[in-house]
Amino acid sequence: MPTTVHKIITEILANEPGMSFTREARDVLIECCVEFLTLISSEANEIAERETKKTIATEHIEKALRELGFPEYVEEVVSVAEDHKEQLKTREKKTSKMDQSGLTQEELLQQQQELFRSATDKYNQGPAEQ
């Protein structure tokens, strides 16, 4: 996580006009971010456990932010979560090797059986002579 925060600082914030960070300031900012995320995560986990849920959901983070006195972040967090959901829906589906092969299931099965036969024949021949 500190690596991600460091990347945000160096690639996004530091590129803002007039913004630069000393190493000490960057380290303090990273520690603050880690502490903040730990605080929110712990609270969200407690909320999830009270609701007998095993997984922290966006709703738990939203409640944690409110309970910890950060209601001003809720709208942005919910918006980012919704955007992320939409991106997952529209993301290209990975195609399997079977789909990429262009062969029918029957042709693939025939190739598999031939490979098994070949491997069995090699195994039954024993060790290769040198």
Short mmCIF file of C-alpha atoms in Angstrom, two decimals:
data_model
loop_
_atom_site.label_atom_id
_atom_site.label_comp_id
_atom_site.label_asym_id
_atom_site.label_seq_id
_atom_site.Cartn_x
_atom_site.Cartn_y
_atom_site.Cartn_z
CA MET A 1 0.00 0.00 0.00
CA PRO A 2 2.76 2.53 0.73
CA THR A 3 4.04 1.90 -2.81
CA THR A 4 0.65 2.84 -4.23
CA VAL A 5 0.48 6.01 -2.15
CA HIS A 6 4.05 6.85 -3.17
CA LYS A 7 3.05 6.43 -6.81
CA ILE A 8 0.08 8.76 -6.34
CA ILE A 9 2.33 11.38 -4.77
CA THR A 10 5.05 11.18 -7.41
CA GLU A 11 2.90 10.75 -10.52
CA ILE A 12 -0.20 12.78 -9.73
CA LEU A 13 0.32 15.27 -6.93
CA ALA A 14 3.91 16.18 -7.77
CA ASN A 15 2.85 17.00 -11.34
CA GLU A 16 0.53 19.74 -10.10
CA PRO A 17 2.00 23.18 -10.79
CA GLY A 18 3.84 24.54 -7.77
CA MET A 19 3.68 21.27 -5.81
CA SER A 20 6.75 19.45 -4.63
CA PHE A 21 7.40 17.24 -1.64
CA THR A 22 10.44 16.72 0.53
CA ARG A 23 11.25 13.11 1.32
CA GLU A 24 10.13 13.69 4.93
CA ALA A 25 6.82 15.21 3.82
CA ARG A 26 6.25 12.33 1.42
CA ASP A 27 6.98 9.78 4.17
CA VAL A 28 4.61 11.52 6.60
CA LEU A 29 1.89 11.66 3.95
CA ILE A 30 2.33 7.95 3.22
CA GLU A 31 2.11 7.10 6.94
CA CYS A 32 -1.03 9.23 7.30
CA CYS A 33 -2.67 7.50 4.34
CA VAL A 34 -1.81 4.05 5.65
CA GLU A 35 -3.16 4.97 9.09
CA PHE A 36 -6.36 6.42 7.61
CA LEU A 37 -6.98 3.34 5.45
CA THR A 38 -6.28 1.05 8.41
CA LEU A 39 -8.75 3.00 10.55
CA ILE A 40 -11.50 2.88 7.90
CA SER A 41 -10.84 -0.80 7.16
CA SER A 42 -10.95 -1.78 10.84
CA GLU A 43 -14.19 0.08 11.40
CA ALA A 44 -15.73 -1.36 8.22
CA ASN A 45 -14.68 -4.84 9.33
CA GLU A 46 -16.35 -4.36 12.73
CA ILE A 47 -19.53 -3.18 11.00
CA ALA A 48 -19.46 -6.22 8.69
CA GLU A 49 -18.96 -8.54 11.66
CA ARG A 50 -21.89 -6.96 13.53
CA GLU A 51 -24.01 -7.69 10.45
CA THR A 52 -22.58 -11.24 10.42
CA LYS A 53 -20.96 -10.67 7.03
CA LYS A 54 -17.63 -12.23 6.17
CA THR A 55 -16.74 -9.72 3.46
CA ILE A 56 -16.46 -5.96 3.72
CA ALA A 57 -18.76 -4.29 1.19
CA THR A 58 -19.02 -0.71 -0.03
CA GLU A 59 -21.93 -0.16 2.35
CA HIS A 60 -19.68 -1.06 5.29
CA ILE A 61 -17.06 1.46 4.19
CA GLU A 62 -19.77 4.09 3.77
CA LYS A 63 -21.05 3.42 7.31
CA ALA A 64 -17.49 3.44 8.68
CA LEU A 65 -16.80 6.83 7.14
CA ARG A 66 -19.98 8.24 8.66
CA GLU A 67 -19.38 6.70 12.10
CA LEU A 68 -15.79 7.95 12.20
CA GLY A 69 -16.81 11.50 11.31
CA PHE A 70 -15.90 11.61 7.63
CA PRO A 71 -19.34 11.97 5.97
CA GLU A 72 -17.90 14.38 3.39
CA TYR A 73 -16.04 11.46 1.76
CA VAL A 74 -19.07 9.20 1.37
CA GLU A 75 -20.42 10.64 -1.87
CA GLU A 76 -17.04 10.40 -3.64
CA VAL A 77 -16.38 6.87 -2.35
CA VAL A 78 -19.79 5.67 -3.51
CA SER A 79 -19.26 7.35 -6.90
CA VAL A 80 -15.85 5.69 -7.37
CA ALA A 81 -17.29 2.31 -6.35
CA GLU A 82 -20.10 2.66 -8.90
CA ASP A 83 -17.64 3.69 -11.62
CA HIS A 84 -15.50 0.66 -10.79
CA LYS A 85 -18.53 -1.64 -11.06
CA GLU A 86 -19.36 -0.21 -14.48
CA GLN A 87 -15.78 -0.64 -15.67
CA LEU A 88 -15.88 -4.28 -14.63
CA LYS A 89 -19.07 -4.81 -16.62
CA THR A 90 -17.72 -3.27 -19.82
CA ARG A 91 -14.22 -4.73 -19.53
CA GLU A 92 -13.40 -7.15 -22.28
CA LYS A 93 -13.91 -10.72 -21.27
CA LYS A 94 -10.81 -12.86 -21.46
CA THR A 95 -11.10 -15.50 -24.11
CA SER A 96 -10.04 -18.99 -23.24
CA LYS A 97 -7.41 -20.89 -25.18
CA MET A 98 -10.20 -23.12 -26.41
CA ASP A 99 -12.03 -20.14 -27.91
CA GLN A 100 -8.81 -18.76 -29.38
CA SER A 101 -7.94 -22.06 -31.08
CA GLY A 102 -10.80 -21.79 -33.55
CA LEU A 103 -11.35 -25.54 -33.30
CA THR A 104 -14.58 -27.30 -32.40
CA GLN A 105 -14.88 -29.24 -29.16
CA GLU A 106 -14.78 -32.47 -31.13
CA GLU A 107 -11.53 -31.46 -32.86
CA LEU A 108 -10.00 -30.43 -29.54
CA LEU A 109 -11.07 -33.72 -27.95
CA GLN A 110 -9.53 -35.63 -30.85
CA GLN A 111 -6.24 -33.71 -30.40
CA GLN A 112 -6.30 -34.39 -26.66
CA GLN A 113 -6.84 -38.11 -27.18
CA GLU A 114 -3.98 -38.22 -29.71
CA LEU A 115 -1.68 -36.45 -27.23
CA PHE A 116 -2.64 -38.96 -24.52
CA ARG A 117 -1.98 -41.86 -26.90
CA SER A 118 1.40 -40.41 -27.85
CA ALA A 119 2.37 -39.84 -24.21
CA THR A 120 1.27 -43.37 -23.27
CA ASP A 121 3.30 -44.86 -26.16
CA LYS A 122 6.41 -42.92 -25.08
CA TYR A 123 5.91 -44.01 -21.47
CA ASN A 124 5.48 -47.66 -22.43
CA GLN A 125 8.68 -47.58 -24.55
CA GLY A 126 10.71 -46.97 -21.40
CA PRO A 127 13.80 -44.80 -21.04
CA ALA A 128 15.39 -43.60 -24.26
CA GLU A 129 18.64 -45.29 -25.30
CA GLN A 130 21.73 -43.07 -25.23
#
